Coordinates of C-alpha atoms and ligand atoms in Angstrom, one line a residue:
M17 CA -33.8 53.4 -75.0
D18 CA -32.9 52.9 -71.3
L19 CA -34.4 49.5 -70.5
S20 CA -32.6 49.1 -67.1
T21 CA -34.5 47.5 -64.2
T22 CA -33.7 46.3 -60.7
Y23 CA -34.6 42.7 -60.0
L24 CA -33.7 40.9 -56.7
G25 CA -31.5 43.9 -55.9
L26 CA -29.5 43.2 -59.2
E27 CA -29.1 46.1 -61.6
L28 CA -29.9 44.7 -65.0
P29 CA -29.6 46.4 -68.4
H30 CA -33.0 45.1 -69.4
P31 CA -35.6 42.7 -68.0
V32 CA -35.7 39.8 -70.4
I33 CA -34.1 36.7 -68.7
P34 CA -34.0 33.1 -69.8
G35 CA -36.0 31.3 -67.1
A36 CA -35.3 27.9 -65.4
S37 CA -35.0 25.3 -68.1
P38 CA -32.5 23.0 -69.9
L39 CA -31.3 26.1 -71.8
A40 CA -28.5 26.6 -69.3
D41 CA -27.5 22.9 -69.2
D42 CA -24.9 23.4 -71.9
L43 CA -22.1 25.9 -71.6
D44 CA -22.2 26.8 -75.4
T45 CA -25.9 27.7 -75.1
V46 CA -25.2 29.6 -71.9
R47 CA -22.6 31.7 -73.9
R48 CA -25.0 32.1 -76.8
L49 CA -27.6 33.5 -74.3
E50 CA -25.1 35.9 -72.9
D51 CA -24.1 37.0 -76.5
A52 CA -27.8 37.5 -77.3
G53 CA -27.8 40.0 -74.4
A54 CA -29.3 37.9 -71.5
P55 CA -28.8 40.1 -68.4
A56 CA -28.9 37.1 -66.1
I57 CA -29.3 33.4 -66.4
V58 CA -31.5 31.0 -64.4
L59 CA -30.4 27.4 -64.1
R60 CA -32.8 24.5 -64.2
S61 CA -33.9 23.2 -60.7
L62 CA -32.3 20.8 -58.4
F63 CA -35.2 18.8 -56.8
A64 CA -35.6 18.1 -53.1
E65 CA -36.2 14.5 -54.1
Q66 CA -32.8 14.2 -55.7
I67 CA -31.2 15.5 -52.5
A68 CA -33.2 13.1 -50.3
R69 CA -32.2 10.2 -52.5
E70 CA -28.6 11.0 -52.3
E71 CA -28.8 11.2 -48.6
V72 CA -30.4 7.8 -48.3
Q73 CA -27.9 6.3 -50.6
S74 CA -24.9 7.6 -48.6
F75 CA -26.5 6.3 -45.4
L76 CA -26.9 2.8 -47.0
H77 CA -23.3 2.9 -48.1
L78 CA -21.7 4.2 -44.9
D79 CA -23.7 2.1 -42.5
R80 CA -23.7 -1.1 -44.4
H81 CA -27.5 -1.2 -44.2
G82 CA -27.7 -1.8 -47.9
E83 CA -29.4 -5.2 -47.8
S84 CA -32.2 -4.4 -45.3
F85 CA -33.0 -0.8 -46.4
A86 CA -32.3 -0.9 -50.1
E87 CA -36.1 -0.8 -50.7
A88 CA -36.0 2.8 -49.2
L89 CA -34.3 3.9 -52.4
S90 CA -37.2 2.8 -54.6
F91 CA -39.4 5.5 -53.0
F92 CA -37.3 8.1 -54.9
P93 CA -37.2 8.7 -58.6
S94 CA -34.1 7.0 -60.1
P95 CA -31.1 9.3 -60.7
E96 CA -30.9 8.7 -64.4
R97 CA -34.3 10.5 -64.7
F98 CA -32.5 13.8 -63.8
A99 CA -30.1 15.7 -66.0
L100 CA -27.8 16.7 -63.2
G101 CA -27.3 15.0 -59.8
P102 CA -26.8 17.2 -56.7
D103 CA -23.0 17.2 -56.9
E104 CA -23.1 17.7 -60.6
Y105 CA -25.5 20.6 -60.1
L106 CA -23.0 22.4 -57.9
E107 CA -20.2 21.7 -60.4
H108 CA -22.3 22.9 -63.3
L109 CA -23.1 26.1 -61.4
R110 CA -19.4 26.7 -60.9
K111 CA -18.7 26.2 -64.6
V112 CA -21.6 28.5 -65.7
K113 CA -20.3 31.2 -63.3
E114 CA -16.9 30.8 -64.9
A115 CA -18.3 30.9 -68.4
V116 CA -20.3 34.1 -68.2
R117 CA -20.1 37.5 -66.6
V118 CA -23.8 38.1 -66.0
P119 CA -25.5 37.1 -62.7
V120 CA -26.4 33.4 -62.4
I121 CA -29.5 32.4 -60.5
A122 CA -29.7 28.8 -59.2
S123 CA -33.0 27.0 -58.6
L124 CA -34.2 24.6 -55.9
N125 CA -37.5 22.8 -56.3
G126 CA -39.5 21.4 -53.4
T127 CA -42.4 21.8 -51.1
R128 CA -41.4 21.8 -47.4
P129 CA -38.8 23.2 -45.0
G130 CA -35.7 21.2 -44.6
S131 CA -36.0 19.4 -47.9
W132 CA -33.1 21.2 -49.5
R133 CA -30.8 20.3 -46.5
D134 CA -27.6 22.4 -46.8
Y135 CA -27.9 23.0 -50.6
P136 CA -28.9 26.7 -50.3
G137 CA -25.6 27.4 -48.5
L138 CA -23.6 25.2 -50.9
I139 CA -25.2 27.0 -53.9
E140 CA -24.3 30.4 -52.4
R141 CA -20.7 29.2 -51.7
M142 CA -20.4 28.0 -55.3
G143 CA -21.0 31.6 -56.4
A144 CA -24.7 31.9 -57.3
D145 CA -25.8 35.5 -57.4
A146 CA -29.3 34.6 -56.3
L147 CA -31.5 31.6 -55.6
E148 CA -35.0 30.8 -57.0
L149 CA -37.1 28.5 -54.8
N150 CA -39.7 26.8 -56.9
I151 CA -42.5 25.7 -54.5
Y152 CA -44.4 23.3 -56.7
H153 CA -46.9 21.7 -54.4
L154 CA -49.7 19.4 -55.6
P155 CA -52.0 19.0 -52.6
T156 CA -53.6 15.6 -53.3
D157 CA -54.5 14.8 -49.7
P158 CA -58.0 16.2 -48.9
S159 CA -57.2 16.2 -45.1
V160 CA -54.4 18.9 -45.6
T161 CA -55.7 22.4 -45.3
G162 CA -54.7 25.4 -47.3
D163 CA -53.3 27.0 -44.2
E164 CA -51.0 24.1 -43.6
I165 CA -49.7 24.2 -47.2
E166 CA -49.0 27.9 -46.9
E167 CA -47.3 27.5 -43.6
L168 CA -45.0 24.8 -45.0
A169 CA -44.0 27.1 -47.9
L170 CA -43.5 30.1 -45.5
Q171 CA -41.3 28.1 -43.2
A172 CA -39.3 26.9 -46.2
V173 CA -38.7 30.4 -47.3
R174 CA -37.8 31.7 -43.8
E175 CA -35.4 28.8 -43.3
V176 CA -33.6 29.4 -46.6
K177 CA -33.5 33.2 -46.0
R178 CA -31.8 32.5 -42.6
S179 CA -29.2 30.3 -44.2
V180 CA -28.0 32.5 -47.2
R181 CA -27.2 36.1 -47.8
I182 CA -27.9 36.1 -51.6
P183 CA -31.4 37.2 -52.6
V184 CA -34.1 34.6 -52.7
A185 CA -36.9 34.5 -55.3
V186 CA -40.0 32.3 -54.8
K187 CA -41.7 30.8 -57.9
L188 CA -45.3 29.8 -57.2
S189 CA -48.5 28.4 -58.7
P190 CA -51.6 30.6 -58.7
F191 CA -53.7 27.9 -57.0
F192 CA -54.0 29.4 -53.5
S193 CA -57.5 30.4 -52.2
A194 CA -56.3 33.9 -51.4
F195 CA -53.3 34.4 -53.5
G196 CA -52.8 38.1 -52.6
H197 CA -52.7 37.4 -48.9
F198 CA -50.3 34.5 -49.4
A199 CA -48.1 36.7 -51.5
A200 CA -48.1 39.4 -48.8
R201 CA -47.1 36.7 -46.2
L202 CA -44.2 35.5 -48.4
D203 CA -43.2 39.2 -48.8
A204 CA -43.2 39.5 -45.0
A205 CA -41.2 36.3 -44.6
G206 CA -38.4 37.9 -46.6
A207 CA -38.9 36.7 -50.2
D208 CA -36.9 39.1 -52.3
A209 CA -39.0 38.3 -55.4
L210 CA -42.1 36.5 -56.5
V211 CA -42.0 34.7 -59.8
L212 CA -45.5 34.3 -61.3
F213 CA -46.5 31.6 -62.2
N214 CA -45.5 28.0 -62.4
R215 CA -47.2 26.2 -65.4
F216 CA -48.8 23.1 -64.3
Y217 CA -47.9 20.1 -66.4
Q218 CA -51.4 18.5 -66.5
P219 CA -51.5 14.7 -67.1
D220 CA -53.9 13.5 -69.7
I221 CA -55.8 10.2 -69.8
D222 CA -55.5 7.7 -72.7
P223 CA -58.9 5.9 -72.7
E224 CA -57.6 3.2 -75.0
T225 CA -54.7 2.1 -72.9
L226 CA -56.1 3.2 -69.6
T227 CA -53.0 5.0 -68.7
V228 CA -52.3 8.5 -67.3
V229 CA -50.1 10.2 -69.9
P230 CA -47.7 13.0 -68.8
S231 CA -47.7 15.9 -71.3
L232 CA -45.4 18.8 -71.7
H233 CA -46.4 21.5 -74.2
L234 CA -44.6 24.7 -74.7
S235 CA -46.6 27.7 -73.6
R236 CA -48.7 30.2 -75.7
S237 CA -49.1 34.0 -75.2
S238 CA -52.7 33.4 -74.0
E239 CA -51.3 32.1 -70.8
L240 CA -50.0 35.5 -70.0
A241 CA -53.3 37.0 -69.0
L242 CA -53.5 35.2 -65.6
R243 CA -50.0 36.5 -64.8
L244 CA -50.8 40.0 -65.9
R245 CA -53.8 40.2 -63.5
W246 CA -51.7 39.1 -60.5
L247 CA -48.8 41.2 -61.4
A248 CA -51.1 44.2 -61.6
L249 CA -52.8 43.3 -58.3
L250 CA -49.5 42.9 -56.4
S251 CA -47.4 45.7 -58.1
G252 CA -46.7 48.5 -55.7
R253 CA -48.2 46.6 -52.8
V254 CA -45.4 44.2 -52.0
R255 CA -41.7 45.0 -51.2
A256 CA -40.5 42.0 -53.2
S257 CA -39.6 42.4 -56.8
L258 CA -41.9 40.7 -59.3
A259 CA -41.0 38.5 -62.3
V260 CA -43.3 37.0 -64.8
T261 CA -42.9 33.5 -66.2
G262 CA -45.4 31.8 -68.5
G263 CA -46.6 33.0 -71.9
V264 CA -44.1 35.7 -72.9
H265 CA -43.3 35.1 -76.6
D266 CA -42.5 38.6 -78.0
G267 CA -41.7 42.1 -77.2
V268 CA -45.3 43.2 -76.7
D269 CA -45.9 40.3 -74.3
A270 CA -42.8 41.5 -72.3
L271 CA -44.1 45.1 -72.4
K272 CA -47.5 44.1 -71.0
A273 CA -45.8 42.2 -68.1
V274 CA -43.7 45.3 -67.4
M275 CA -46.7 47.6 -67.5
A276 CA -48.5 45.3 -65.1
G277 CA -45.6 45.6 -62.7
A278 CA -42.9 43.0 -63.6
H279 CA -39.3 43.9 -62.9
A280 CA -38.1 40.9 -64.8
V281 CA -39.6 38.9 -67.7
Q282 CA -38.6 35.3 -67.8
V283 CA -38.8 33.5 -71.1
V284 CA -38.4 29.7 -71.8
S285 CA -40.8 28.3 -74.4
A286 CA -40.0 31.0 -77.0
L287 CA -36.3 30.4 -76.6
L288 CA -36.6 26.6 -76.7
A289 CA -38.7 26.9 -79.9
R290 CA -36.7 29.7 -81.7
G291 CA -33.2 29.4 -80.2
P292 CA -31.2 31.5 -77.7
E293 CA -30.7 34.4 -80.1
Y294 CA -34.4 35.1 -80.1
L295 CA -33.9 36.8 -76.7
A296 CA -32.3 39.7 -78.6
T297 CA -35.4 40.0 -80.8
I298 CA -37.7 40.3 -77.8
R299 CA -35.5 42.9 -76.2
R300 CA -35.4 44.9 -79.5
E301 CA -39.1 44.8 -80.0
L302 CA -39.6 46.0 -76.4
A303 CA -37.2 48.9 -76.9
Q304 CA -38.8 49.7 -80.3
W305 CA -42.3 49.9 -78.8
L306 CA -41.2 52.2 -76.0
E307 CA -39.4 54.4 -78.5
E308 CA -42.3 54.6 -80.9
H309 CA -44.6 55.5 -78.0
E310 CA -42.2 58.2 -76.7
Y311 CA -41.4 56.7 -73.3
A312 CA -38.2 58.0 -71.8
S313 CA -37.3 54.6 -70.2
L314 CA -38.6 51.2 -69.3
R315 CA -39.0 52.4 -65.7
E316 CA -41.6 55.0 -66.9
A317 CA -43.7 52.1 -68.2
Q318 CA -43.1 49.8 -65.2
G319 CA -46.3 49.3 -63.2
S320 CA -48.1 52.0 -65.2
M321 CA -51.0 49.5 -65.7
N322 CA -51.1 48.1 -62.2
L323 CA -54.2 48.2 -60.1
L324 CA -53.1 51.3 -58.3
A325 CA -52.3 53.3 -61.5
C326 CA -54.8 51.8 -63.9
P327 CA -57.3 54.3 -65.2
D328 CA -60.0 51.5 -65.0
P329 CA -59.2 49.4 -61.9
E330 CA -62.5 47.6 -62.2
A331 CA -61.1 45.9 -65.3
Y332 CA -59.1 43.7 -63.0
E333 CA -61.9 43.0 -60.6
R334 CA -65.3 41.2 -60.3
A335 CA -67.1 44.0 -62.1
N336 CA -65.3 43.1 -65.3
Y337 CA -66.4 39.5 -65.1
M338 CA -70.0 40.5 -64.8
L339 CA -69.9 42.9 -67.7
I340 CA -68.2 40.4 -69.9
L341 CA -70.7 37.7 -69.2
Q342 CA -73.6 40.2 -69.6
G343 CA -72.2 41.7 -72.7
W344 CA -72.1 38.4 -74.7
R345 CA -74.3 38.4 -77.8
A346 CA -74.5 35.5 -80.2
G347 CA -72.5 36.2 -83.3
R348 CA -70.3 38.9 -81.9
R349 CA -67.6 39.1 -79.3
A350 CA -68.3 40.4 -75.8
G351 CA -67.3 44.1 -75.5
A352 CA -67.1 44.5 -79.3
Ligands
FMN409 C1 -38.4 21.7 -70.8 C2 -38.7 22.6 -69.7 C3 -37.9 22.4 -68.5 C4 -38.2 23.2 -67.4 N1 -37.5 23.0 -66.2 C5 -37.7 23.8 -65.1 C6 -37.0 23.7 -63.9 O1 -36.1 22.9 -63.8 N2 -37.3 24.5 -62.9 C7 -38.3 25.4 -63.0 O2 -38.5 26.2 -62.0 N3 -39.0 25.6 -64.1 C8 -38.8 24.8 -65.2 N4 -39.5 25.0 -66.3 C9 -40.6 26.0 -66.3 C10 -40.1 27.3 -66.9 O3 -39.0 27.9 -66.1 C11 -41.2 28.3 -67.1 O4 -41.7 28.7 -65.8 C12 -42.3 27.8 -67.9 O5 -41.9 27.2 -69.1 C13 -43.2 29.0 -68.4 O6 -42.5 30.0 -69.1 P1 -42.6 30.0 -70.7 O7 -44.0 30.3 -71.1 O8 -41.7 31.1 -71.1 O9 -42.2 28.7 -71.2 C14 -39.2 24.2 -67.4 C15 -39.9 24.4 -68.6 C16 -39.7 23.6 -69.7 C17 -40.5 23.8 -71.0

């Protein structure tokens, strides 16, 4: 089965990619992913906060301001809380490039223009084949408008696009008031791919200890539905390629994302839970489904269930919401 796809201008033999995570921290695991057939590898993110901390630190060191400004460093998370510092990140990227033949996608995480300093260029020079920008913004200040937040992200993308030649993907959250419009603006700003969606790591409250408890749970397939809808709504309407991240756990999940319009299917939780070799299983299940249903290739299925092609476009829209609520009967499932 021909599973080939084009993502970020890269010709890939199939769409199932290990997403940004600790999976690529270790060179042995990176090689295992490649052996399992990973067509590209995404590295974990380097955070803007790490870059800023290092900058303050070298300022203190160079200008002997250590005593008076040492407190400035306390505003940044301490370096031991990160797996790789900025220099180590570049060095690790170089090693991963040496270790595998498949394209390597580096990742920068932040919220505003300028926050990555010259790292996009350094990452390109270190050999990355593409760069994923994770714009993980939590707007906690009620005086900041949606437009201001979007503008910051757009400027950040424009700035990075001006400074590198490698393709740039933008990984996003779904929490924008008019996500479709924002996606179209990112597309116009030059984003080469949109990666849908960041999972939000929601803090919980422990009422006994009166503490806010951070929590990280691996995803479930049920999280895919939100992504499917937005893939379907954007597919065929933006120039950028589309990737899904969040909730892909088997070949049928991957297939649904492709049918909704994904060019690449990123997987993290399933590989963390079952090991790097599970990537080959997802790929095999995807191929098997397409064969059994007599598709000639993956491209034939790609976008076949997007809003433009879907036999029942209302299913993605408000009408469906009304019908589902109206159709509920006690003791049986809506629509059953
Ligand atoms: C332990 C862990 C570490 C992660 N680190 C990053 C990261 O550094 N950068 C990033 O963009 N996403 C990171 N993610 C998010 C994943 O790339 C992915 O978007 C998310 O887990 C949803 O995909 P999944 O359902 O396949 O797990 C991380 C996820 C996990 C579970």
